[in-house]
Amino acid sequence: MRVSLATVDDLERLLGRNVDDEDQSLAQLEQASALVRAYARRTWVDDDGELADVPDDIPGVVIDIVSRSIANLDGAVSETLGPYSRSFGNDASQRLYLTSANKMVIRAAIGTTTNGIGTLSTSRGSLETPSAIIDSDEFSDEPYTGS
């Protein structure tokens, strides 16, 4: 597996506490990094296998993905306790997933602002269109009789 785009220290700083299992946290960081790399279509790894030119916002996306997973260890989509309930969204069952906000941050970090959908002009320039103006001298005022 490639080196993680964020560290366990980064994760602990966001959580405000030490992680319970550093190896499991690192494995989740590596998996989240793989998701980010796949979406961005970039590795940010040099020929020596070291991180290179990682945009500043990318580690934050990786940490966000993992922190959601830690907050929802069972992959629950929703939970109810008495009259109270909360929903994590349909993607929560996957545990590690990119939100639309994560995707927006990744696109901005790599300099892409679109989803790959755009407009392709098919015009070949100006067309020679005949004039629609009719010279009235060519026609008579007599009604058409069909002959």
PDB file of N, CA, C and O in Angstrom, residues 6 8-9 21 26-27 39 51 53 55 63 66 69 79 89 109 111 118 130 139:
ATOM      1  N   ALA A   6      -2.065  11.472   5.164  1.00  0.00           N
ATOM      2  CA  ALA A   6      -2.189  12.127   6.464  1.00  0.00           C
ATOM      3  C   ALA A   6      -1.595  11.197   7.516  1.00  0.00           C
ATOM      4  O   ALA A   6      -1.451   9.999   7.293  1.00  0.00           O
ATOM      5  N   VAL A   8      -1.229   9.745  11.702  1.00  0.00           N
ATOM      6  CA  VAL A   8      -1.999   9.466  12.911  1.00  0.00           C
ATOM      7  C   VAL A   8      -1.990  10.693  13.813  1.00  0.00           C
ATOM      8  O   VAL A   8      -3.001  11.020  14.448  1.00  0.00           O
ATOM      9  N   ASP A   9      -0.872  11.417  13.867  1.00  0.00           N
ATOM     10  CA  ASP A   9      -0.805  12.658  14.650  1.00  0.00           C
ATOM     11  C   ASP A   9      -1.840  13.668  14.152  1.00  0.00           C
ATOM     12  O   ASP A   9      -2.484  14.357  14.956  1.00  0.00           O
ATOM     13  N   ASP A  21      -6.201   2.497  18.734  1.00  0.00           N
ATOM     14  CA  ASP A  21      -5.378   1.508  18.040  1.00  0.00           C
ATOM     15  C   ASP A  21      -4.660   2.208  16.883  1.00  0.00           C
ATOM     16  O   ASP A  21      -5.258   2.492  15.836  1.00  0.00           O
ATOM     17  N   LEU A  26      -3.916   3.864  11.215  1.00  0.00           N
ATOM     18  CA  LEU A  26      -3.038   4.017  10.050  1.00  0.00           C
ATOM     19  C   LEU A  26      -3.612   3.273   8.847  1.00  0.00           C
ATOM     20  O   LEU A  26      -3.585   3.784   7.724  1.00  0.00           O
ATOM     21  N   ALA A  27      -4.170   2.081   9.073  1.00  0.00           N
ATOM     22  CA  ALA A  27      -4.785   1.329   7.973  1.00  0.00           C
ATOM     23  C   ALA A  27      -5.962   2.108   7.377  1.00  0.00           C
ATOM     24  O   ALA A  27      -6.125   2.166   6.150  1.00  0.00           O
ATOM     25  N   TYR A  39      -9.989   9.330  -6.692  1.00  0.00           N
ATOM     26  CA  TYR A  39     -10.850  10.411  -7.153  1.00  0.00           C
ATOM     27  C   TYR A  39     -10.048  11.493  -7.866  1.00  0.00           C
ATOM     28  O   TYR A  39     -10.463  11.994  -8.908  1.00  0.00           O
ATOM     29  N   LEU A  51       6.060  10.966  -0.308  1.00  0.00           N
ATOM     30  CA  LEU A  51       5.068  11.964  -0.677  1.00  0.00           C
ATOM     31  C   LEU A  51       5.742  13.162  -1.331  1.00  0.00           C
ATOM     32  O   LEU A  51       6.813  13.587  -0.909  1.00  0.00           O
ATOM     33  N   ASP A  53       4.614  17.033  -3.294  1.00  0.00           N
ATOM     34  CA  ASP A  53       3.694  18.046  -3.813  1.00  0.00           C
ATOM     35  C   ASP A  53       2.233  17.793  -3.454  1.00  0.00           C
ATOM     36  O   ASP A  53       1.336  18.022  -4.272  1.00  0.00           O
ATOM     37  N   PRO A  55      -1.125  18.856  -2.108  1.00  0.00           N
ATOM     38  CA  PRO A  55      -1.768  20.131  -1.783  1.00  0.00           C
ATOM     39  C   PRO A  55      -2.156  20.182  -0.299  1.00  0.00           C
ATOM     40  O   PRO A  55      -2.500  19.161   0.303  1.00  0.00           O
ATOM     41  N   ILE A  63      -8.336  13.001   6.716  1.00  0.00           N
ATOM     42  CA  ILE A  63      -8.692  12.993   8.132  1.00  0.00           C
ATOM     43  C   ILE A  63     -10.209  13.042   8.303  1.00  0.00           C
ATOM     44  O   ILE A  63     -10.773  12.358   9.155  1.00  0.00           O
ATOM     45  N   VAL A  66     -11.699   9.566   7.686  1.00  0.00           N
ATOM     46  CA  VAL A  66     -11.431   8.626   8.779  1.00  0.00           C
ATOM     47  C   VAL A  66     -12.191   9.023  10.046  1.00  0.00           C
ATOM     48  O   VAL A  66     -12.717   8.147  10.750  1.00  0.00           O
ATOM     49  N   SER A  69     -15.596   7.727   9.955  1.00  0.00           N
ATOM     50  CA  SER A  69     -15.591   6.286  10.184  1.00  0.00           C
ATOM     51  C   SER A  69     -15.479   5.971  11.675  1.00  0.00           C
ATOM     52  O   SER A  69     -16.153   5.079  12.186  1.00  0.00           O
ATOM     53  N   GLU A  79     -29.808   5.900  13.703  1.00  0.00           N
ATOM     54  CA  GLU A  79     -30.009   5.270  14.997  1.00  0.00           C
ATOM     55  C   GLU A  79     -31.097   6.020  15.742  1.00  0.00           C
ATOM     56  O   GLU A  79     -31.303   7.212  15.526  1.00  0.00           O
ATOM     57  N   GLY A  89     -26.775   9.354   6.748  1.00  0.00           N
ATOM     58  CA  GLY A  89     -26.798   9.341   5.288  1.00  0.00           C
ATOM     59  C   GLY A  89     -26.553   7.938   4.755  1.00  0.00           C
ATOM     60  O   GLY A  89     -25.992   7.076   5.436  1.00  0.00           O
ATOM     61  N   ALA A 109      -8.274  21.616  -4.914  1.00  0.00           N
ATOM     62  CA  ALA A 109      -6.852  21.431  -4.593  1.00  0.00           C
ATOM     63  C   ALA A 109      -6.028  21.029  -5.808  1.00  0.00           C
ATOM     64  O   ALA A 109      -4.864  21.414  -5.925  1.00  0.00           O
ATOM     65  N   GLY A 111      -6.929  21.814  -8.895  1.00  0.00           N
ATOM     66  CA  GLY A 111      -7.126  22.797  -9.958  1.00  0.00           C
ATOM     67  C   GLY A 111      -8.193  22.430 -10.952  1.00  0.00           C
ATOM     68  O   GLY A 111      -8.213  22.926 -12.071  1.00  0.00           O
ATOM     69  N   GLY A 118     -18.915  19.124 -19.552  1.00  0.00           N
ATOM     70  CA  GLY A 118     -18.783  20.471 -20.070  1.00  0.00           C
ATOM     71  C   GLY A 118     -19.489  20.598 -21.400  1.00  0.00           C
ATOM     72  O   GLY A 118     -20.239  19.725 -21.812  1.00  0.00           O
ATOM     73  N   PRO A 130     -28.661  31.694 -47.300  1.00  0.00           N
ATOM     74  CA  PRO A 130     -29.280  32.588 -48.284  1.00  0.00           C
ATOM     75  C   PRO A 130     -30.228  33.558 -47.590  1.00  0.00           C
ATOM     76  O   PRO A 130     -30.806  33.251 -46.565  1.00  0.00           O
ATOM     77  N   PHE A 139     -42.839  39.019 -58.022  1.00  0.00           N
ATOM     78  CA  PHE A 139     -44.147  38.401 -57.826  1.00  0.00           C
ATOM     79  C   PHE A 139     -45.261  39.370 -58.226  1.00  0.00           C
ATOM     80  O   PHE A 139     -45.144  40.577 -58.068  1.00  0.00           O
TER      81      PHE A 139
END
